[in-house]
Coordinates of N, CA and C in Angstrom, one line a residue:
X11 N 141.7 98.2 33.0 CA 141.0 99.4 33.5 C 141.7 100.1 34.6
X12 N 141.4 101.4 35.1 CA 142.1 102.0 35.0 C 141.8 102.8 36.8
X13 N 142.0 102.9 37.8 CA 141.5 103.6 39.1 C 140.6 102.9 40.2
X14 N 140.9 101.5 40.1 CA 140.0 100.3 41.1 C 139.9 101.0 42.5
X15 N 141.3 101.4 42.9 CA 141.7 101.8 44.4 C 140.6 103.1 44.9
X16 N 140.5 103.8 43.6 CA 139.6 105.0 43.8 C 138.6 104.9 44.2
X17 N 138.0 103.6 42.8 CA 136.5 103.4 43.1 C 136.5 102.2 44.4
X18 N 136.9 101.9 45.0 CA 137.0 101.2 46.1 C 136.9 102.0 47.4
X19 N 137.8 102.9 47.1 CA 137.5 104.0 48.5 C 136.0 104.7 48.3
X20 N 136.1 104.9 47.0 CA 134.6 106.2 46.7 C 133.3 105.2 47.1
X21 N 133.4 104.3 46.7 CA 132.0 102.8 46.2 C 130.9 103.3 47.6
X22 N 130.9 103.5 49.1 CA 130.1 104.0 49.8 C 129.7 104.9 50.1
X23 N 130.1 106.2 49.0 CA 129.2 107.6 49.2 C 129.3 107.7 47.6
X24 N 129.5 106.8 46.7 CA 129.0 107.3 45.6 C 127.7 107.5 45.1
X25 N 126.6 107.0 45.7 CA 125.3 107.2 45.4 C 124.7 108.6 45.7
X26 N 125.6 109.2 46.7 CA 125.2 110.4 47.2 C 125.4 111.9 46.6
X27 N 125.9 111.5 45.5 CA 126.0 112.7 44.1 C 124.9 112.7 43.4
X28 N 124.2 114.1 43.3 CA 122.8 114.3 42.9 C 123.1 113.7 41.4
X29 N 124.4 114.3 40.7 CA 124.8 114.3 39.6 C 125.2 113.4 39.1
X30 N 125.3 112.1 39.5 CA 125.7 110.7 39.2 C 124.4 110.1 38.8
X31 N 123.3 110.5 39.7 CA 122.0 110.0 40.0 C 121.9 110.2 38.9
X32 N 121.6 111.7 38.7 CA 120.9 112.0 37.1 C 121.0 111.5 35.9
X33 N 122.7 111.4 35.9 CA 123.3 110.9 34.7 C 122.5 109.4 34.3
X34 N 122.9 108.9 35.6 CA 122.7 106.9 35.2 C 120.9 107.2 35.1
X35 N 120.2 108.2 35.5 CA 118.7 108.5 34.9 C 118.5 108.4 33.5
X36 N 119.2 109.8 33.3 CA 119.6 109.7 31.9 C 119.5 109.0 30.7
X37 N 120.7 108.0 31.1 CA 121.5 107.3 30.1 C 120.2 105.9 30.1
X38 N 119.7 105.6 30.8 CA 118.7 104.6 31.0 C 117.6 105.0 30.6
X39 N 117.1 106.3 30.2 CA 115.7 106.8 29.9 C 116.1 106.7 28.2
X40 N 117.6 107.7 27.7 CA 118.3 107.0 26.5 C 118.1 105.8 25.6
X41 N 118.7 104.6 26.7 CA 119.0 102.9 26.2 C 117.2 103.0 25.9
X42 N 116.2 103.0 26.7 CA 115.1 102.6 26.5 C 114.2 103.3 25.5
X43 N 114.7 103.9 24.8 CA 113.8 105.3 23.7 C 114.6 104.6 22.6
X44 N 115.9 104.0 22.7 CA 116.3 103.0 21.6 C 116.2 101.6 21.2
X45 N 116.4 101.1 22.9 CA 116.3 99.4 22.4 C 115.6 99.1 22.8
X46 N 114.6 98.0 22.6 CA 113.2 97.2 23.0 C 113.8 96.8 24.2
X47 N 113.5 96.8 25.1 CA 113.6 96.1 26.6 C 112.1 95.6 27.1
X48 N 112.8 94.2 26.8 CA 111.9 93.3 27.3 C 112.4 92.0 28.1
X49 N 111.1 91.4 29.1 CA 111.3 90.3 29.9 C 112.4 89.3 28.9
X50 N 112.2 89.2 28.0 CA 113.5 87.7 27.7 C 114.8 88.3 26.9
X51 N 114.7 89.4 27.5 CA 116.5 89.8 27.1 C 117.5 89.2 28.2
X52 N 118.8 88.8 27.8 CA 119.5 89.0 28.9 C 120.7 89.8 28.8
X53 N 121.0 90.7 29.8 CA 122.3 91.6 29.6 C 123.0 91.7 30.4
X54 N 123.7 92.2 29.8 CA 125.4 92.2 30.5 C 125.3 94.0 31.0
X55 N 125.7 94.7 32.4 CA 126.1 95.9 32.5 C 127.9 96.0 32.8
X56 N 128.4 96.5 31.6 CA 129.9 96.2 31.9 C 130.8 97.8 32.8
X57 N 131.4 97.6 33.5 CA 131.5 98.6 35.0 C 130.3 98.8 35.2
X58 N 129.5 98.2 36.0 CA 128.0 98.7 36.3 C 128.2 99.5 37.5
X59 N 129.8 99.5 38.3 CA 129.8 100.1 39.4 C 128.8 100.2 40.7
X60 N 128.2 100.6 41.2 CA 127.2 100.4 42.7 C 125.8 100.2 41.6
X61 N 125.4 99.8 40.6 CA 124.7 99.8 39.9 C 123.4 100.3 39.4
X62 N 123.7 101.9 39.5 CA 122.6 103.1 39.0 C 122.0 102.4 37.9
X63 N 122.9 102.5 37.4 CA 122.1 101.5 35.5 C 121.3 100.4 35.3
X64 N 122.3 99.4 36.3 CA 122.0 97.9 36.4 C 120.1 97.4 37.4
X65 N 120.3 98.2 38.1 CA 119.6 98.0 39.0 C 118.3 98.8 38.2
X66 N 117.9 99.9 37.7 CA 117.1 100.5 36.8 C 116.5 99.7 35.5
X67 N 117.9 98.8 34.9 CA 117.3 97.6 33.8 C 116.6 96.7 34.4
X68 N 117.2 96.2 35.5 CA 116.7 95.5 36.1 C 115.2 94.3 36.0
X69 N 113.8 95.5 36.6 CA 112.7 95.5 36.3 C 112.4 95.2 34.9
X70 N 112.8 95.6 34.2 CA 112.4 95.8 32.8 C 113.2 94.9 31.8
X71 N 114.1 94.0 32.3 CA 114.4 92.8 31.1 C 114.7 91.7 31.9
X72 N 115.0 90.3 31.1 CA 115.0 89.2 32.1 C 115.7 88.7 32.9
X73 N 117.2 89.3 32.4 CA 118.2 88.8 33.0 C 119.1 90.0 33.0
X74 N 120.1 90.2 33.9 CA 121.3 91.6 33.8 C 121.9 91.0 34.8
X75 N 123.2 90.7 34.6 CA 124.8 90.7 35.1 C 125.4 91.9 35.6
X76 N 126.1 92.0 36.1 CA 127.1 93.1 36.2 C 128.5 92.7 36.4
X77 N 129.6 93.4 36.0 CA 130.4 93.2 36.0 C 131.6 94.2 36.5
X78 N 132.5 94.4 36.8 CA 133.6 95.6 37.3 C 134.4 95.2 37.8
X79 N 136.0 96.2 38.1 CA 137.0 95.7 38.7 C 137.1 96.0 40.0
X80 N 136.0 96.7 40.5 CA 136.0 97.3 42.1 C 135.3 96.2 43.0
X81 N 135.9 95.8 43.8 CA 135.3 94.6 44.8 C 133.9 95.9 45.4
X82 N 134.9 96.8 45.8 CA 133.9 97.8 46.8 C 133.0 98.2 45.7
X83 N 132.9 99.0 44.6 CA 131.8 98.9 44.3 C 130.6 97.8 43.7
X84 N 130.9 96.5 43.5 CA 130.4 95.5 43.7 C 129.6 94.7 44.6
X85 N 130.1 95.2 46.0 CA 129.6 95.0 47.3 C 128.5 96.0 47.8
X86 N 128.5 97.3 47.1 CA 127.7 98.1 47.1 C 126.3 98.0 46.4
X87 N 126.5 97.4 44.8 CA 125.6 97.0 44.3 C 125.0 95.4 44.7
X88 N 126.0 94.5 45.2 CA 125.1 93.5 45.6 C 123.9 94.0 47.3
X89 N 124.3 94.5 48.0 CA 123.5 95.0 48.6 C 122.5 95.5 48.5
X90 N 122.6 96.6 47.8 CA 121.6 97.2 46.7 C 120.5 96.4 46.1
X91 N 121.4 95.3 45.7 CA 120.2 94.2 44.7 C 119.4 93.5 45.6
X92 N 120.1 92.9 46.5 CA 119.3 92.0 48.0 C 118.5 92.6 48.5
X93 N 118.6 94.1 48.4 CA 117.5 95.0 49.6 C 116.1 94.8 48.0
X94 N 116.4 95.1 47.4 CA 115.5 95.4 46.0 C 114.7 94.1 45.9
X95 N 115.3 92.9 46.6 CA 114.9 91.6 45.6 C 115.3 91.1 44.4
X96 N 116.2 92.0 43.9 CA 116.3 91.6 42.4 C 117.4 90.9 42.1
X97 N 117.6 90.0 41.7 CA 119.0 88.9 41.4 C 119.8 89.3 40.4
X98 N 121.1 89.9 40.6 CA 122.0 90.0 40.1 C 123.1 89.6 40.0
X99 N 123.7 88.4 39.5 CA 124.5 87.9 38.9 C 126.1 89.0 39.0
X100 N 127.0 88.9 39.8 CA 127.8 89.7 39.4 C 129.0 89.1 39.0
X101 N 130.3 89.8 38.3 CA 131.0 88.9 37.8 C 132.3 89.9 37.8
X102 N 133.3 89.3 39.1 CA 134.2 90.3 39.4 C 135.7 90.1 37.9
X103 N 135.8 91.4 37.9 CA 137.1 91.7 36.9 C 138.5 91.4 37.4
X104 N 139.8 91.5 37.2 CA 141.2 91.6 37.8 C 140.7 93.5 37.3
X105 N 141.9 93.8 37.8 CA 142.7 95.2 37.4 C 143.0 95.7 36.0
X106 N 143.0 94.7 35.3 CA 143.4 94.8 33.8 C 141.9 94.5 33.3
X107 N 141.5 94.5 33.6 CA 139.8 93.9 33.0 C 139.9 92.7 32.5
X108 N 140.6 92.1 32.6 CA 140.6 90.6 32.4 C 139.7 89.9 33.2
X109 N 139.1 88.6 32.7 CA 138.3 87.7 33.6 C 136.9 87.5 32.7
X110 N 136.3 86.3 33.2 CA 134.7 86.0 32.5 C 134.2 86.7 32.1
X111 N 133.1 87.0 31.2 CA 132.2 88.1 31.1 C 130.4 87.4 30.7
X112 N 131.2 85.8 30.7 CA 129.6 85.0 30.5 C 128.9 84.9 29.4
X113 N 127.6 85.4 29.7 CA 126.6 85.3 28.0 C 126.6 83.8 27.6
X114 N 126.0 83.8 26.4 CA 125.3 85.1 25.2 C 125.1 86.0 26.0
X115 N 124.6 87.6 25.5 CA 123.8 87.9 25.9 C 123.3 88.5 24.6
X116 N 122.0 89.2 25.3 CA 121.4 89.9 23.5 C 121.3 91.4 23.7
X117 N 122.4 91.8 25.2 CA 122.6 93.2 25.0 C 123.8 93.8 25.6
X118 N 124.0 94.2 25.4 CA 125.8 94.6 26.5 C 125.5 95.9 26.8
X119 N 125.4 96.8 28.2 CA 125.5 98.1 28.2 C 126.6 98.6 29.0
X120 N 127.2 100.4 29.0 CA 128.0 100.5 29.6 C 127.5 102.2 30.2
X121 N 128.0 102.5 30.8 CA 127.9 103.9 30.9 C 129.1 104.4 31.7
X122 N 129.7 105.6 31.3 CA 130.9 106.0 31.9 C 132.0 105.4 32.5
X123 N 132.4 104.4 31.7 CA 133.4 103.3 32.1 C 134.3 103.0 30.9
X124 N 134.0 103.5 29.6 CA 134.7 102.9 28.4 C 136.5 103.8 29.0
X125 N 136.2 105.1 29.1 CA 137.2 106.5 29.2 C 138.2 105.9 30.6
X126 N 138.1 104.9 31.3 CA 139.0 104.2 31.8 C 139.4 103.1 31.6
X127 N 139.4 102.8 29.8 CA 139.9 101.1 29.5 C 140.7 101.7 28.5
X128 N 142.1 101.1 28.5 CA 143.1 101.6 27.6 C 142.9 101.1 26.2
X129 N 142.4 100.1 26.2 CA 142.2 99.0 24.4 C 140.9 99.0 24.6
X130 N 139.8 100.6 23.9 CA 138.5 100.2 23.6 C 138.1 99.2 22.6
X131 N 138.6 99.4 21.7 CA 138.8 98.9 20.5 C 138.7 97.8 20.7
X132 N 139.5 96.4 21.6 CA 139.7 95.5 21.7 C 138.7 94.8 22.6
X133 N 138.1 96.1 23.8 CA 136.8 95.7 24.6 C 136.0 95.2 23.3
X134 N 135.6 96.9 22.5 CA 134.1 96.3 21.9 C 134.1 95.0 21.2
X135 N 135.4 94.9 20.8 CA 135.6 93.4 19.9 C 135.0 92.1 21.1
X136 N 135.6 92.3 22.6 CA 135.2 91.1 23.6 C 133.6 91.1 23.5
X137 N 133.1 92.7 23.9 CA 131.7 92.6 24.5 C 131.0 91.9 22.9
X138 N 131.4 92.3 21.3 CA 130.5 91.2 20.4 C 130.8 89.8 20.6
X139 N 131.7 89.7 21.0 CA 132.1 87.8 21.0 C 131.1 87.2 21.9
X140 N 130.8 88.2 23.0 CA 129.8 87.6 24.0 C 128.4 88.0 24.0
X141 N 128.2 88.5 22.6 CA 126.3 88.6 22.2 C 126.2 87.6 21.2
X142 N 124.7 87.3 21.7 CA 124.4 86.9 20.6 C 124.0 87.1 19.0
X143 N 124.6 86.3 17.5 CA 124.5 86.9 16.1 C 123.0 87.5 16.5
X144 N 123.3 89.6 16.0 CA 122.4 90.6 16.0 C 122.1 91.2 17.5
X145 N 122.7 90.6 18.3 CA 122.8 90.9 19.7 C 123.0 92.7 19.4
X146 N 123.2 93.6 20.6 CA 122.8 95.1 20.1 C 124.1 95.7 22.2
X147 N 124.8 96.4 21.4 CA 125.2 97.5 22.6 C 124.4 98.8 22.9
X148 N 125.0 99.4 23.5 CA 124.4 100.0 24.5 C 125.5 101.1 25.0
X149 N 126.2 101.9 24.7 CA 127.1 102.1 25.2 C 127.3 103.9 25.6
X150 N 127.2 104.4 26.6 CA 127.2 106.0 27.3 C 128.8 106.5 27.8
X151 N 129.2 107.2 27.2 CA 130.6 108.1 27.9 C 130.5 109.1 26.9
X152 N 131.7 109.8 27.8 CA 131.8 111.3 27.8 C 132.0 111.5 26.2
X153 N 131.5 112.7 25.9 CA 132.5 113.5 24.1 C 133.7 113.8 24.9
X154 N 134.4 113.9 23.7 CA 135.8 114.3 23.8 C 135.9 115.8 24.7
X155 N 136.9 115.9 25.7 CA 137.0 116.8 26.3 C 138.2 117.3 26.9
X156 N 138.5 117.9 27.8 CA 139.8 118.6 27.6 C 140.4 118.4 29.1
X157 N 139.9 117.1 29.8 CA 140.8 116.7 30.7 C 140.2 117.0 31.9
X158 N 139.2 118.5 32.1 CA 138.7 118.7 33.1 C 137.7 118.2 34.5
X159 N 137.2 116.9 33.9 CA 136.0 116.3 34.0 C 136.1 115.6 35.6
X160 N 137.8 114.6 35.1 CA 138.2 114.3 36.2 C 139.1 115.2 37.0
X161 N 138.6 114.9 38.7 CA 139.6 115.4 39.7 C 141.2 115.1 38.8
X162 N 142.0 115.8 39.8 CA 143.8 115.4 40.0 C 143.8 114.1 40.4
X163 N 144.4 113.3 40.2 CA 144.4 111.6 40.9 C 143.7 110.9 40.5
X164 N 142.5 111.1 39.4 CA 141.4 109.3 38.9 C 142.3 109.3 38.0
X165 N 142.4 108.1 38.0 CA 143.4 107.3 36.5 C 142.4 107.3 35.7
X166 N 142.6 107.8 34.6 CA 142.2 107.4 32.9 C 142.9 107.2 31.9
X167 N 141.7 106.4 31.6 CA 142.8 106.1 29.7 C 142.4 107.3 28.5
X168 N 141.5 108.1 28.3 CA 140.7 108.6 27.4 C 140.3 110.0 28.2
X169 N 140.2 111.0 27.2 CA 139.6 112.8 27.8 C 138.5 112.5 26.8
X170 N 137.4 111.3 27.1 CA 136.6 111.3 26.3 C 136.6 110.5 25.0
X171 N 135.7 110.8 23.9 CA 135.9 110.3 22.6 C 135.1 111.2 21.3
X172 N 135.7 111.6 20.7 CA 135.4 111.6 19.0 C 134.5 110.5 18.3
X173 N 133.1 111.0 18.4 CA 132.1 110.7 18.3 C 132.4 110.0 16.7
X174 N 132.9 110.5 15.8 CA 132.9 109.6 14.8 C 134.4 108.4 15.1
X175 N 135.2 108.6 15.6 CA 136.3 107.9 15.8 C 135.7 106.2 16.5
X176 N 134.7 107.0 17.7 CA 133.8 105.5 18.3 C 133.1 105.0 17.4
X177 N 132.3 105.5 16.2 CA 131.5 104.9 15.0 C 132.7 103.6 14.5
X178 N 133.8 104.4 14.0 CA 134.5 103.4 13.3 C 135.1 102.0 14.3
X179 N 135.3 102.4 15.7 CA 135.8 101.3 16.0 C 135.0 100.1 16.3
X180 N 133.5 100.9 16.7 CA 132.4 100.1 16.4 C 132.0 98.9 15.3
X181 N 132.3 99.4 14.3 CA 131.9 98.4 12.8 C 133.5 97.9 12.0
X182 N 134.4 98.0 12.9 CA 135.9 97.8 13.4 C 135.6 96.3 13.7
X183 N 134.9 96.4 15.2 CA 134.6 95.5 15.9 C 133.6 94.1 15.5
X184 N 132.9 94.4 14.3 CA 131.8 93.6 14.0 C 130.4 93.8 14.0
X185 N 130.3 95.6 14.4 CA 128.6 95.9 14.5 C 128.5 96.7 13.2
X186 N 126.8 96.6 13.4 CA 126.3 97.3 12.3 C 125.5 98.0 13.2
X187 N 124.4 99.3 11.7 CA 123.5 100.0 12.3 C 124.3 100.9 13.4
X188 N 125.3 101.1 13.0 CA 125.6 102.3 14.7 C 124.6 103.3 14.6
X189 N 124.7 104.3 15.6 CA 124.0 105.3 15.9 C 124.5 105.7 16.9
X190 N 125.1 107.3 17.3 CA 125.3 107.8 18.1 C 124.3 109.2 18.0
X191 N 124.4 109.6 19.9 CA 123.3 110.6 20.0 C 123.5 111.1 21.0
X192 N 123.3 112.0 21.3 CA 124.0 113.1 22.8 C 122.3 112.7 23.9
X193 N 123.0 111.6 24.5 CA 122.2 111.0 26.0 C 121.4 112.4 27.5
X194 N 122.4 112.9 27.7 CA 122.5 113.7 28.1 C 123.4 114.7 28.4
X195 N 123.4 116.1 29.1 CA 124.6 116.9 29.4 C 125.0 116.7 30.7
X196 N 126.1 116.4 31.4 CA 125.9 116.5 32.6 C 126.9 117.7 32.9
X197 N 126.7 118.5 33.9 CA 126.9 119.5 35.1 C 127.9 119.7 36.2
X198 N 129.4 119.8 35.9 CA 130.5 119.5 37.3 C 130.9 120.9 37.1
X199 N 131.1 121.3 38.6 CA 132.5 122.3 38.5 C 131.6 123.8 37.9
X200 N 130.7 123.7 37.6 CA 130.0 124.7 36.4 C 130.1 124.8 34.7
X201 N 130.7 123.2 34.6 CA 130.8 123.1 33.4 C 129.8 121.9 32.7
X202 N 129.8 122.4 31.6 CA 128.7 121.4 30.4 C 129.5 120.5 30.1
X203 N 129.2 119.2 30.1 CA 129.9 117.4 29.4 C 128.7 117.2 28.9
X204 N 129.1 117.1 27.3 CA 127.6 115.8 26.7 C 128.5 114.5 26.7
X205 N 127.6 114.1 26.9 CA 127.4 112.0 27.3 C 126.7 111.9 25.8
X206 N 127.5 111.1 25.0 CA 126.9 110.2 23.8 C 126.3 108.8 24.6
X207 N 125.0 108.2 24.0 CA 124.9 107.0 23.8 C 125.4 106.3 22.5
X208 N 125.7 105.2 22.2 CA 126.3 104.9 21.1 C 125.5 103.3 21.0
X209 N 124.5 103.5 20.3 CA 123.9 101.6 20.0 C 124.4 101.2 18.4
X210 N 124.3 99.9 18.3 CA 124.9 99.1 17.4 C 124.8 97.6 17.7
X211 N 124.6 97.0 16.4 CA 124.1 95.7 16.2 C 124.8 94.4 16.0
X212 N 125.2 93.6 16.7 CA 126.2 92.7 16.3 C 126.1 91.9 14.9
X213 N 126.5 92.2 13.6 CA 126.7 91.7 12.6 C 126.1 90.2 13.1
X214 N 125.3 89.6 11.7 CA 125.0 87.9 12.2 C 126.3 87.3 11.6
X215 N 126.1 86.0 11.7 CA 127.5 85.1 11.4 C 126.9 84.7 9.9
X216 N 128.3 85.0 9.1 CA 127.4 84.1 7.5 C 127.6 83.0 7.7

């Protein structure tokens, strides 16, 4: 993955973007208009970052992880979780995204974090190994776009994705049932980004 140092310096005024807020609104009002979220789910939020997403599933399923390669935003979201009461499990990354990721779980989610991992392809392959057979993703980033989204200086791997291109690496990977669907638009600079959500079902084992 791809810009730790960034999200490290940003991790204590990132909550303070109206526009971040919204999004991880969003993309969580999204996941729950699709997937049953209930008390005995357990999930994985992969870059949960200061944990807009994570902390929002929270309430509403039985178990949620988080995981990322930013110590600082990690330290943000565990604070966050302590003040809340809510127990969150976090599970720090290396720089390369390498490291634990745990489970089973029976849901993996992500939001704006795929567009800084160089081998998506090879992620979604990890995140099915660690659901359980029929287990279901969850997954929010940007449509394909033309570079402007990020400042000069965040490292990325991706200007987005080709909404059918993510279908294929999806069922690539071992899922069924994809479904992609425009989550939200979000608002920078004066410009329109649609945000896909992208759910899909982990094939069972024959």
């Amino acid at each position: 993955m791809a810009g730790t140092e960034h999200f490290d310096q940003a991790a204590s005024t990132w909550d303070q973007a109206d526009r971040r807020v919204a999004l991880a609104e969003a993309v969580v009002t999204a996941i729950a208009a699709r997937i049953s979220l209930t008390r005995d789910l357990s999930v994985l939020d992969f870059g949960c970052g200061t944990g807009l997403v994570t902390l929002a599933l929270a309430p509403r399923v039985g178990r949620i992880s988080g995981t990322d390669t930013s110590p600082g935003m990690l330290r943000e979201l565990a604070t966050k979780a302590n003040a809340a009461g809510l127990p969150v499990p976090l599970l720090p990354l290396a720089e390369d995204g390498s490291g634990p990721l745990g489970g089973p779980y029976d849901l993996s989610v992500s939001s704006m974090t795929l567009h800084h991992v160089a081998d998506v392809p090879g992620l979604l392959g990890r995140l099915a190994r660690h659901l359980v057979p029929g287990g279901q993703v969850a997954l929010a980033d940007l449509d394909a776009e033309d570079g402007s989204f990020h400042e000069a200086g965040v490292a990325i791997q991706h200007r987005g994705f080709p909404r059918h291109r993510f279908q294929e690496w999806l069922e690539e990977a071992g899922f069924a049932a994809v479904h992609l669907e425009t989550a939200t638009v979000t608002r920078k600079e004066g410009r329109d980004y649609p945000v896909f959500l992208a759910t899909a079902r982990r094939r069972a084992l024959a």
